[in-house]
Short mmCIF file of C-alpha atoms and ligand atoms in Angstrom, two decimals:
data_model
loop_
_atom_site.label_atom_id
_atom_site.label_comp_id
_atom_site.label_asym_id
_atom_site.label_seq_id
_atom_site.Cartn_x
_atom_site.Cartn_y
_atom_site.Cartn_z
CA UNK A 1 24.57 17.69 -60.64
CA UNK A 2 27.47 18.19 -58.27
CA UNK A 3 27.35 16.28 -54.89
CA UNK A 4 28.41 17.80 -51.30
CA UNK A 5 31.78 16.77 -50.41
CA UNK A 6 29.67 15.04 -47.17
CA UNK A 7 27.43 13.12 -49.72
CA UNK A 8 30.99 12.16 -52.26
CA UNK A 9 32.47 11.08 -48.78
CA UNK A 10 30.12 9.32 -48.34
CA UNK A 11 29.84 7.40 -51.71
CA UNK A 12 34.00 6.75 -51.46
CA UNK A 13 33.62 5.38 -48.11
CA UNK A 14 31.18 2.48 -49.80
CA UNK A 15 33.81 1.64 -52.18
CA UNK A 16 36.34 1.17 -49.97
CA UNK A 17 37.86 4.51 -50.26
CA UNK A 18 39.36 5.72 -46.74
CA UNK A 19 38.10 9.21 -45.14
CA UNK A 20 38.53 11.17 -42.15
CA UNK A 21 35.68 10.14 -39.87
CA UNK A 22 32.72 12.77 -39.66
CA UNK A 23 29.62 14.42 -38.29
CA UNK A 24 27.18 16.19 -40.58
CA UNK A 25 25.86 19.20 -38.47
CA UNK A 26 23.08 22.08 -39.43
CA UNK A 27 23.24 23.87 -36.14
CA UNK A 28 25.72 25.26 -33.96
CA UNK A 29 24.07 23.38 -31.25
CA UNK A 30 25.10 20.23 -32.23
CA UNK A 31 28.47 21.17 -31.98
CA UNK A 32 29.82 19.68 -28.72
CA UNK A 33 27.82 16.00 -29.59
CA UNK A 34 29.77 16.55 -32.75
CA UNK A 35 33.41 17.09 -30.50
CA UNK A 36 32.43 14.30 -28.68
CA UNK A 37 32.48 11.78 -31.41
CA UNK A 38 35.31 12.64 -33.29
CA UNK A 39 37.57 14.28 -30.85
CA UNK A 40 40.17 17.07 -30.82
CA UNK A 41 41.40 18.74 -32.84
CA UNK A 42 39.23 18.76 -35.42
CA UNK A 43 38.35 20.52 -38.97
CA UNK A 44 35.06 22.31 -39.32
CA UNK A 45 34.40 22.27 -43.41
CA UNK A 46 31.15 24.48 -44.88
CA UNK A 47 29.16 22.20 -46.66
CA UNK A 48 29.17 24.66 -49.70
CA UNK A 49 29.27 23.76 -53.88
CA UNK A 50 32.13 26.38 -54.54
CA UNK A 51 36.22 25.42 -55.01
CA UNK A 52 38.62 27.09 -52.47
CA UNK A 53 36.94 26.60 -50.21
CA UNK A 54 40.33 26.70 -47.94
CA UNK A 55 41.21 30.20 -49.40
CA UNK A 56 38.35 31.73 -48.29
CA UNK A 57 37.72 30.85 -44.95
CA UNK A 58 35.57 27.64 -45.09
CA UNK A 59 38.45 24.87 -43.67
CA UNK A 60 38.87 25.86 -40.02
CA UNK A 61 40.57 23.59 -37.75
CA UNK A 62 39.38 23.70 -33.93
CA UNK A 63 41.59 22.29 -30.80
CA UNK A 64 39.09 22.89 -27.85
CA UNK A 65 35.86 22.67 -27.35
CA UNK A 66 35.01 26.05 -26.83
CA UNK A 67 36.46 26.89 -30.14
CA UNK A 68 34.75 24.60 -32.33
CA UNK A 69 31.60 25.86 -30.80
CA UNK A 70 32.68 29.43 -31.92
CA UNK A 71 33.98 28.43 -35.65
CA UNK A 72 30.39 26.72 -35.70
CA UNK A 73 28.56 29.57 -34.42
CA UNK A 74 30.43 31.56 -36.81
CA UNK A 75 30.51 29.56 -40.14
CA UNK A 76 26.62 28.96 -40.44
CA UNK A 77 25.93 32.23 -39.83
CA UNK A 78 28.19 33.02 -42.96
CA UNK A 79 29.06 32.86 -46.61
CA UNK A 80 31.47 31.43 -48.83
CA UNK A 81 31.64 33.42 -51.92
CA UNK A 82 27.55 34.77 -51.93
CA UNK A 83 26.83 30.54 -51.05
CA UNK A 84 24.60 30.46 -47.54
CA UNK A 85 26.79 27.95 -45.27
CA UNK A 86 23.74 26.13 -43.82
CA UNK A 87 25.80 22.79 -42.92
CA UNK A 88 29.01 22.09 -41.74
CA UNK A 89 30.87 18.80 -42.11
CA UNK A 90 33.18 17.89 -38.50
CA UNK A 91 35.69 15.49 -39.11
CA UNK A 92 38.82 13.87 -37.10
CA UNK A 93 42.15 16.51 -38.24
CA UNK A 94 44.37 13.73 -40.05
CA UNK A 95 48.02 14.48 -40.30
CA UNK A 96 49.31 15.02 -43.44
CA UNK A 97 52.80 14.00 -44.75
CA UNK A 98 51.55 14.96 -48.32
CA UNK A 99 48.88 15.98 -50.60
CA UNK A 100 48.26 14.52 -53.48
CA UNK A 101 45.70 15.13 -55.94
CA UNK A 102 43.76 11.90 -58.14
CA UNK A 103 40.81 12.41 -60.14
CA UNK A 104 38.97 10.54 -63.21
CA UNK A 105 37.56 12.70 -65.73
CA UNK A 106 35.83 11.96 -69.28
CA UNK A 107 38.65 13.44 -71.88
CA UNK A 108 35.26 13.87 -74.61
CA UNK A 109 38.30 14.83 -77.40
CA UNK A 110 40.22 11.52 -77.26
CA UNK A 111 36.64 9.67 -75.96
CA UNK A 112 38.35 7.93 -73.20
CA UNK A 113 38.39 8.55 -69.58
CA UNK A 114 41.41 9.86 -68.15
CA UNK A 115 42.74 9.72 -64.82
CA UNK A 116 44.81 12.45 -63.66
CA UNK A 117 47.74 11.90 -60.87
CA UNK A 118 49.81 14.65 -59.34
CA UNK A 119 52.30 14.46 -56.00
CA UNK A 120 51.40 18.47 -55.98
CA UNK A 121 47.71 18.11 -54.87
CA UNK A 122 46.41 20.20 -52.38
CA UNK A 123 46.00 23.66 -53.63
CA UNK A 124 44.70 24.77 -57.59
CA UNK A 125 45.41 21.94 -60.19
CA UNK A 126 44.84 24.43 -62.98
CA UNK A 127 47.44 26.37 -61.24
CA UNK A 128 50.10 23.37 -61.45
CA UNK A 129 48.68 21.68 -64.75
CA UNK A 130 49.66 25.29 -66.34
CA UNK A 131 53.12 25.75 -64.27
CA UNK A 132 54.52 22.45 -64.48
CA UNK A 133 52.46 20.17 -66.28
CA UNK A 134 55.13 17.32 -65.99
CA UNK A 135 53.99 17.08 -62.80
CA UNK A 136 50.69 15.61 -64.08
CA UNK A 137 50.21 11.94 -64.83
CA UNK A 138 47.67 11.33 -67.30
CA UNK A 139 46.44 7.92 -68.16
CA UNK A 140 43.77 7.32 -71.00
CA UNK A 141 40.95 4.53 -70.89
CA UNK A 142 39.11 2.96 -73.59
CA UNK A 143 35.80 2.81 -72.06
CA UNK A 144 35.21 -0.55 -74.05
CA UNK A 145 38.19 -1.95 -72.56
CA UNK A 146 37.71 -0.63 -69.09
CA UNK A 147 39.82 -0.16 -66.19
CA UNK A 148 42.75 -2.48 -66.07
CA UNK A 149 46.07 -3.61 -63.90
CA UNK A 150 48.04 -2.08 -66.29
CA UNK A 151 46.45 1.16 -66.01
CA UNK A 152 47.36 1.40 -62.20
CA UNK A 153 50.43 -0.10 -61.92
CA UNK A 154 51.33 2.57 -65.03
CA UNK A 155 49.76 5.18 -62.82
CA UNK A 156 51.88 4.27 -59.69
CA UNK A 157 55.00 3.84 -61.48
CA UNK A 158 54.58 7.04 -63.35
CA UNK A 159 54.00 8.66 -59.45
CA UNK A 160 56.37 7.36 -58.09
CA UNK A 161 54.78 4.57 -55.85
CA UNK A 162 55.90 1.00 -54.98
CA UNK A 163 55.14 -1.70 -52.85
CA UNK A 164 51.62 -1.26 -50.09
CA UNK A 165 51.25 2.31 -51.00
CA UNK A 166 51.14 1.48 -54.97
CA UNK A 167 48.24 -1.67 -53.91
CA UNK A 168 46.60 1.17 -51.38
CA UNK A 169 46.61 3.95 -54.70
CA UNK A 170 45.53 1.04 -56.77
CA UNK A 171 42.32 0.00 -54.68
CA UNK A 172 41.84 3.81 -54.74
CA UNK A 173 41.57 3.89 -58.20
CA UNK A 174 39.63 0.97 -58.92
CA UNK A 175 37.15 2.51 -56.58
CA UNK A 176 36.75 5.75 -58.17
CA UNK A 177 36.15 4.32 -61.78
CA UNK A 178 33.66 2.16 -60.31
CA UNK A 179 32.26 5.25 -59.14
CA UNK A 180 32.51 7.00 -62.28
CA UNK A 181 30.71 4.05 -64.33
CA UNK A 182 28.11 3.24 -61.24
CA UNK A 183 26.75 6.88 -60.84
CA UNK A 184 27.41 7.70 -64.81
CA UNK A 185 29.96 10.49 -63.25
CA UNK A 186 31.76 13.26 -65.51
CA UNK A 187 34.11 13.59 -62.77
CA UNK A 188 35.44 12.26 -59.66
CA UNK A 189 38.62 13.73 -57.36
CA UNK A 190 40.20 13.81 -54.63
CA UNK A 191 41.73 16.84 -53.50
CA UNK A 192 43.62 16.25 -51.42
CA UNK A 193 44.35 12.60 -50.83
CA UNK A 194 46.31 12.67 -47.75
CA UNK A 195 49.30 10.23 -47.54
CA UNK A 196 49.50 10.30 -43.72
CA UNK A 197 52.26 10.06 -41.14
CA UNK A 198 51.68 6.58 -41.27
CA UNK A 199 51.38 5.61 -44.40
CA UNK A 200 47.71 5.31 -44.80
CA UNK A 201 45.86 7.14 -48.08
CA UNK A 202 43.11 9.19 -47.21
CA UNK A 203 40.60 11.25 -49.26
CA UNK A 204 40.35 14.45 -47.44
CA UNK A 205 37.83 16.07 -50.17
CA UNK A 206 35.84 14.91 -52.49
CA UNK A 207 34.27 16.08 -55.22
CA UNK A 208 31.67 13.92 -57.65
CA UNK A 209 29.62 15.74 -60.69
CA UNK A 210 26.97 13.29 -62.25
CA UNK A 211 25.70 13.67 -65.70
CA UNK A 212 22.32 15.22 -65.34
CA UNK A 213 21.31 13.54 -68.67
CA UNK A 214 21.49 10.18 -66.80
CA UNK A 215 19.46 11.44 -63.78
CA UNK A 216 16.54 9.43 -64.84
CA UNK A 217 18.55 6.51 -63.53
CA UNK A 218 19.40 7.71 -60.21
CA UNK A 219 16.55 8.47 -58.85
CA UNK A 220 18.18 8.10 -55.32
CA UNK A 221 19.91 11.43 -56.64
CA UNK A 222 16.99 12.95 -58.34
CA UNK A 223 15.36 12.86 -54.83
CA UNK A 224 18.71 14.65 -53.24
CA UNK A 225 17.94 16.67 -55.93
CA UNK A 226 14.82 17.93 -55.62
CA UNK A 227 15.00 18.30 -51.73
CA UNK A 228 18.05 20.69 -51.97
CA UNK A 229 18.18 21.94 -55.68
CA UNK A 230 22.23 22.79 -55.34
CA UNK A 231 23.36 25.58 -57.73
CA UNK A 232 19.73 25.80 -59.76
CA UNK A 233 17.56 28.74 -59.99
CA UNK A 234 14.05 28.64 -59.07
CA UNK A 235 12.93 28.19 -62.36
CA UNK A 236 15.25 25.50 -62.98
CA UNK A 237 13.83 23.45 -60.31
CA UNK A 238 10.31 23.88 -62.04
CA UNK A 239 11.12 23.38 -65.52
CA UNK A 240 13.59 20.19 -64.71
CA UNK A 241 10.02 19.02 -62.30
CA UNK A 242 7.86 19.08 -65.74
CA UNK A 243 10.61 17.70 -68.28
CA UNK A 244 11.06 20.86 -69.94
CA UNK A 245 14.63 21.37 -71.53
CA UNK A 246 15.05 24.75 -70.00
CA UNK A 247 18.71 26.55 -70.75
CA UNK A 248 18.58 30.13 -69.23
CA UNK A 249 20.51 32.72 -71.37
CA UNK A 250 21.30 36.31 -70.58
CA UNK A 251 19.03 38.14 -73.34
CA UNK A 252 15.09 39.77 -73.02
CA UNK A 253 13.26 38.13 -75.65
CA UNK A 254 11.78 34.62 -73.68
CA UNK A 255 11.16 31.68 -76.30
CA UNK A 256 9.41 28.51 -75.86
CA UNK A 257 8.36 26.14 -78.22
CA UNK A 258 7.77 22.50 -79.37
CA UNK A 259 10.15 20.40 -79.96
CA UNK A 260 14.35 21.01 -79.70
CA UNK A 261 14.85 22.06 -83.43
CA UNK A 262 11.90 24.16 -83.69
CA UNK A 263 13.41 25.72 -80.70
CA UNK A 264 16.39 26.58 -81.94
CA UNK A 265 14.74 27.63 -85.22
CA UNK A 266 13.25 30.37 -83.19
CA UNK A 267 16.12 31.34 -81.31
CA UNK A 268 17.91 31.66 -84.87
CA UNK A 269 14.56 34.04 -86.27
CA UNK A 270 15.30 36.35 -82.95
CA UNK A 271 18.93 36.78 -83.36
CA UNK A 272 18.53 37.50 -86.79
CA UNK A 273 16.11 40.16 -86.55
CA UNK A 274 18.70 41.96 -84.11
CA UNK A 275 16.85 40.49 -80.36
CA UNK A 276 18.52 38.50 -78.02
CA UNK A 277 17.53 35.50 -76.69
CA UNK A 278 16.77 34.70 -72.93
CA UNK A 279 15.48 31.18 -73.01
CA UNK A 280 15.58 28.17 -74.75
CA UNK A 281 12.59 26.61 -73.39
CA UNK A 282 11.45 23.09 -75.02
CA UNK A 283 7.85 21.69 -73.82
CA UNK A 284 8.07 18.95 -75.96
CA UNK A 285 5.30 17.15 -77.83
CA UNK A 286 1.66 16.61 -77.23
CA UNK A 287 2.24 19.47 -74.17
CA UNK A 288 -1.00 19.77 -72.43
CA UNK A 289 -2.76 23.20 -71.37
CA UNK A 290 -1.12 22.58 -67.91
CA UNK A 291 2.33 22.05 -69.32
CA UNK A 292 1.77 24.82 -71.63
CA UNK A 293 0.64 27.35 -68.35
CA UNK A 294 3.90 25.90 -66.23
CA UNK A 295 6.41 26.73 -68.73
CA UNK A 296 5.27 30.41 -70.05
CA UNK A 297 4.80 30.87 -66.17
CA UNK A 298 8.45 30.34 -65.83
CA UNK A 299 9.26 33.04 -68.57
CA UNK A 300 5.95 35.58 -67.23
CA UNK A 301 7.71 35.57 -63.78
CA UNK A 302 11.67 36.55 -64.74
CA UNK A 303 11.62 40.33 -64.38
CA UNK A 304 14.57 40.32 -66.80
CA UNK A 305 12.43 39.08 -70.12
CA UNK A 306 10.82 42.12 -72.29
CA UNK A 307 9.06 40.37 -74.39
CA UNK A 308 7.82 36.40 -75.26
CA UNK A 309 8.21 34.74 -78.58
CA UNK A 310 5.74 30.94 -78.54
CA UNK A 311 6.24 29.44 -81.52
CA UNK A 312 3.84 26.18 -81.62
CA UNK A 313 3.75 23.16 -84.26
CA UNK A 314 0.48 21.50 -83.35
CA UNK A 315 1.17 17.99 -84.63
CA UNK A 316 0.42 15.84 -81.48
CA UNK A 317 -0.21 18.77 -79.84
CA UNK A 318 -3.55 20.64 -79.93
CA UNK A 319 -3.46 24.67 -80.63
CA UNK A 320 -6.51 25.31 -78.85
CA UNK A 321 -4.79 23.17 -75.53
CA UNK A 322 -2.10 25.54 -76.20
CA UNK A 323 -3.95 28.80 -76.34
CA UNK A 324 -5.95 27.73 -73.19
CA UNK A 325 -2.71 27.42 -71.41
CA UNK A 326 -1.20 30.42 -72.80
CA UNK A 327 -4.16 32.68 -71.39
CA UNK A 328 -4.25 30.84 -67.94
CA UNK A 329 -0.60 31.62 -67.79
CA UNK A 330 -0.95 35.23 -68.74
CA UNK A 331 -4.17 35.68 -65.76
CA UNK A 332 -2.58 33.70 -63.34
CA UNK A 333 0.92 35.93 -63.51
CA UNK A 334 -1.15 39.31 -64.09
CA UNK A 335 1.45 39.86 -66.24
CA UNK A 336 1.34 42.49 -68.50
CA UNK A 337 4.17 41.12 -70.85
CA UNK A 338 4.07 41.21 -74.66
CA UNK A 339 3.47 38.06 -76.25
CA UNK A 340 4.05 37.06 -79.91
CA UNK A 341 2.32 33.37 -80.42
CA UNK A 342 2.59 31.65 -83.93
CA UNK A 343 0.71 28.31 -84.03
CA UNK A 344 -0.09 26.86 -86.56
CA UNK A 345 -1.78 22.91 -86.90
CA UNK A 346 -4.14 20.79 -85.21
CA UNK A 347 -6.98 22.40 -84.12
CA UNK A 348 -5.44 25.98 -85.49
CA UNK A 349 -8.53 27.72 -86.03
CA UNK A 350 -10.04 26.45 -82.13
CA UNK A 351 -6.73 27.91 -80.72
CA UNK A 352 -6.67 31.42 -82.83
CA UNK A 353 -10.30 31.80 -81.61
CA UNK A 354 -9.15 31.62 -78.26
CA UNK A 355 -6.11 33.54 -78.50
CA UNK A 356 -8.40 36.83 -80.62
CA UNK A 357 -10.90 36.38 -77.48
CA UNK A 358 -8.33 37.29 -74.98
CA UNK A 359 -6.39 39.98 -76.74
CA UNK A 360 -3.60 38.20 -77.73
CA UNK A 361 -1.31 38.56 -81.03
CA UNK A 362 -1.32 35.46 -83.00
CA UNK A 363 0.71 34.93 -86.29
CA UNK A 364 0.92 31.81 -88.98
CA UNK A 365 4.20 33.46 -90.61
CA UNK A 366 6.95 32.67 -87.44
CA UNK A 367 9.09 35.69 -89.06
CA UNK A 368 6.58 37.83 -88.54
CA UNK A 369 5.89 37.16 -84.95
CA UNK A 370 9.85 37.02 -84.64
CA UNK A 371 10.12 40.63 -85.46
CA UNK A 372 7.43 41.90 -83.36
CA UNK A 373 8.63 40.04 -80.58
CA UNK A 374 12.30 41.58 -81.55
CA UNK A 375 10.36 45.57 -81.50
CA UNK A 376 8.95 45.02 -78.30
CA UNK A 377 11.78 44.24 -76.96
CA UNK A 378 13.25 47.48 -77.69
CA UNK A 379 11.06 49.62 -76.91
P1 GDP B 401 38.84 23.07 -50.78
O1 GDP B 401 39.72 24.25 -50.48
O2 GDP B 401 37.40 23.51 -50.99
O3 GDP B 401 39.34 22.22 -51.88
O4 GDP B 401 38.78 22.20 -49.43
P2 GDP B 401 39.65 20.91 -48.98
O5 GDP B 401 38.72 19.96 -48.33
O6 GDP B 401 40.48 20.39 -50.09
O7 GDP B 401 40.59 21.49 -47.85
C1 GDP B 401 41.58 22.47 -48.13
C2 GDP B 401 42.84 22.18 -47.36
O8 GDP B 401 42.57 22.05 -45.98
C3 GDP B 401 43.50 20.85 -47.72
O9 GDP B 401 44.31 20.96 -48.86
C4 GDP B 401 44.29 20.54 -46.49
O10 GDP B 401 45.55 21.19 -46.55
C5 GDP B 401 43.48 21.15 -45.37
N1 GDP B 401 42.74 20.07 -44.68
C6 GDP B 401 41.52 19.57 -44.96
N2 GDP B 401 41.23 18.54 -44.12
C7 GDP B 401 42.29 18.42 -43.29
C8 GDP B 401 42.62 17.53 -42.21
O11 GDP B 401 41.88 16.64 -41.81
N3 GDP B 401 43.83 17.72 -41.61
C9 GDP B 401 44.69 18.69 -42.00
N4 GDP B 401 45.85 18.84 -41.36
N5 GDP B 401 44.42 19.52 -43.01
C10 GDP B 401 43.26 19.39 -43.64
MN1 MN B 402 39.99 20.33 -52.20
#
């Protein structure tokens, strides 16, 4: 899950980390309230989850009032690379002597978390780390050892800083790896961190992804989440709603099943009979008829799946639950979609019944239904 820079500003400004103050605003009437509060001039930044922001048009900086009310106008009325700009953060211009660029990352190779330093911030870090990668400090953290003193005073050294500004990039630090272990972060930067005119540090960006496997313990986040579902699809939104492990993929042949490795299992049968996958869509065990009608109404409804392979272990789960679901799906949608269902187990014979009643092709042999599912696709 990636938070808005307004929401990571937010977070840094709890841990001590300076920003630029800042007004939230959805509408370009708010505008001159906005002016009033932080002054002139001031930067008008699109609330948007893309990079570059700055290249393409989503930094403006505003010295009069009338202006800012036209950038405003302007920018929520636009896009930034195909993103709706539907909020725009206002903050106080800062004056920048340099830009320097500080993030905390996982390095999952060495399993340590690295922190990454540069006196080139500001503009692409790919751009520099592949140009002049000297230019990038890099130290490593044992996650068992933590964040120490030596760390930072090896990170200011190695940039260069002594003195208040080494104790000010220090606290900076310390702040963001508390951030990284409090919100179980995969990354944290700031991009630009502006050393000012007079000597203060200030984050002028921020940018904060969070694990989505450790959601479940944010559920301050979960919420944010769910009110404004970012970068995820429609479908995304539903499946992460019931628990499903839902991973989209760019084939026409939908599977679901029970259970990860069954899953996968199927996904192998399809690619080896020559289909391609377009889901990998886990229910999980002891899936009810209602789970069972949510997650085949995910695949039912994407226009770009040909045809469905289910492929259902009843252990916990009951076959005839499954089947009900599976034919509530199919009326609800209308959907005239081929389906290829093997299920096999508890209450097998209760679920076939069901399945035969309502016209649908059921199979005990998963290679079997693999295939058909694979022809129908191609047709
Ligand atoms: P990004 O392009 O999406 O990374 O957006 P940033 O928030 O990093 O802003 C891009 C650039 O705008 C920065 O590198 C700065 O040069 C400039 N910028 C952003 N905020 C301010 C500010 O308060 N004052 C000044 N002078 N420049 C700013
Ligand atoms: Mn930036």
């Amino acid at each position: 899950m990636r938070l808005y820079e307004f929401e990571g500003k937010e977070i840094f400004s709890r841990y001590g980390i300076r920003i630029p103050r800042g007004v939230v605003i959805s509408s370009p009437e708010e505008i001159s309230e906005a002016i009033k509060k932080i002054g002139l001039p001031a930067i008008l930044k699109a609330q948007v989850l893309v990079g570059g922001r700055g290249k393409a048009g989503g930094i403006r900086i505003a010295n009069s009032a009338d202006e800012a009310s036209g950038i405003a106008r302007e920018m929520l009325s636009s896009e930034i690379r195909g993103v709706r700009v539907r909020r725009l953060l206002v903050e106080e211009a800062v004056k920048i002597a340099r830009e320097i660029y500080l993030s905390i990352t996982i390095d999952r190779g060495a399993r340590k978390y690295v922190i990454l330093g540069s006196l080139e911030g500001g503009i692409d870090i790919e751009e520099i780390a592949a140009r002049k990668p000297e230019s990038i400090v890099r130290i490593y953290i044992d996650p068992l050892i933590g964040l120490r003193n030596y760390h930072v005073r090896a990170l200011s050294n190695s940039m260069g800083f002594s003195g208040e500004l080494a104790s000010k990039l220090g606290s900076i630090v310390i702040g963001l790896y508390r951030i990284m272990i409090d919100y179980d972060a995969d990354l944290v930067e700031i991009n630009p961190l502006a050393l000012t005119e007079n000597h203060d540090l200030v984050a002028l960006d921020a940018k904060i992804t969070i694990d989505d496997n450790a959601l479940y313990r944010h559920p301050d986040l979960a919420s944010l989440l769910e009110k404004d579902p970012r970068d995820m699809d429609e479908d995304e939104v539903v499946a992460r709603k019931h628990g499903f492990s839902y991973v989209k993929l760019d084939g026409d042949i939908g599977i679901m099943g029970n259970g990860a490795g069954l899953t996968m299992a199927s996904m192998d049968l399809v690619k080896l009979y020559g289909g391609k996958p377009a889901s990998f869509l886990d229910i999980g065990g002891g899936a009810s008829r209602e789970r069972v009608k949510a997650a085949l109404g995910i695949l039912l409804k994407r226009r770009d799946i040909k045809s469905i392979f289910i492929n259902i272990y009843g252990g916990i789960t009951r076959c005839d639950e499954v089947a009900m679901g599976i034919v509530e799906a199919m009326k609800e949608a209308g959907s005239d979609k081929k389906i290829f269902v093997r299920l096999v187990g508890t209450r097998e014979e209760e679920g076939r019944k069901i399945l035969v009643e309502n016209g649908i092709k059921y199979f005990t042999d998963d290679s079997e239904a693999a295939i058909e599912a694979v022809r129908a696709s191609s047709r």
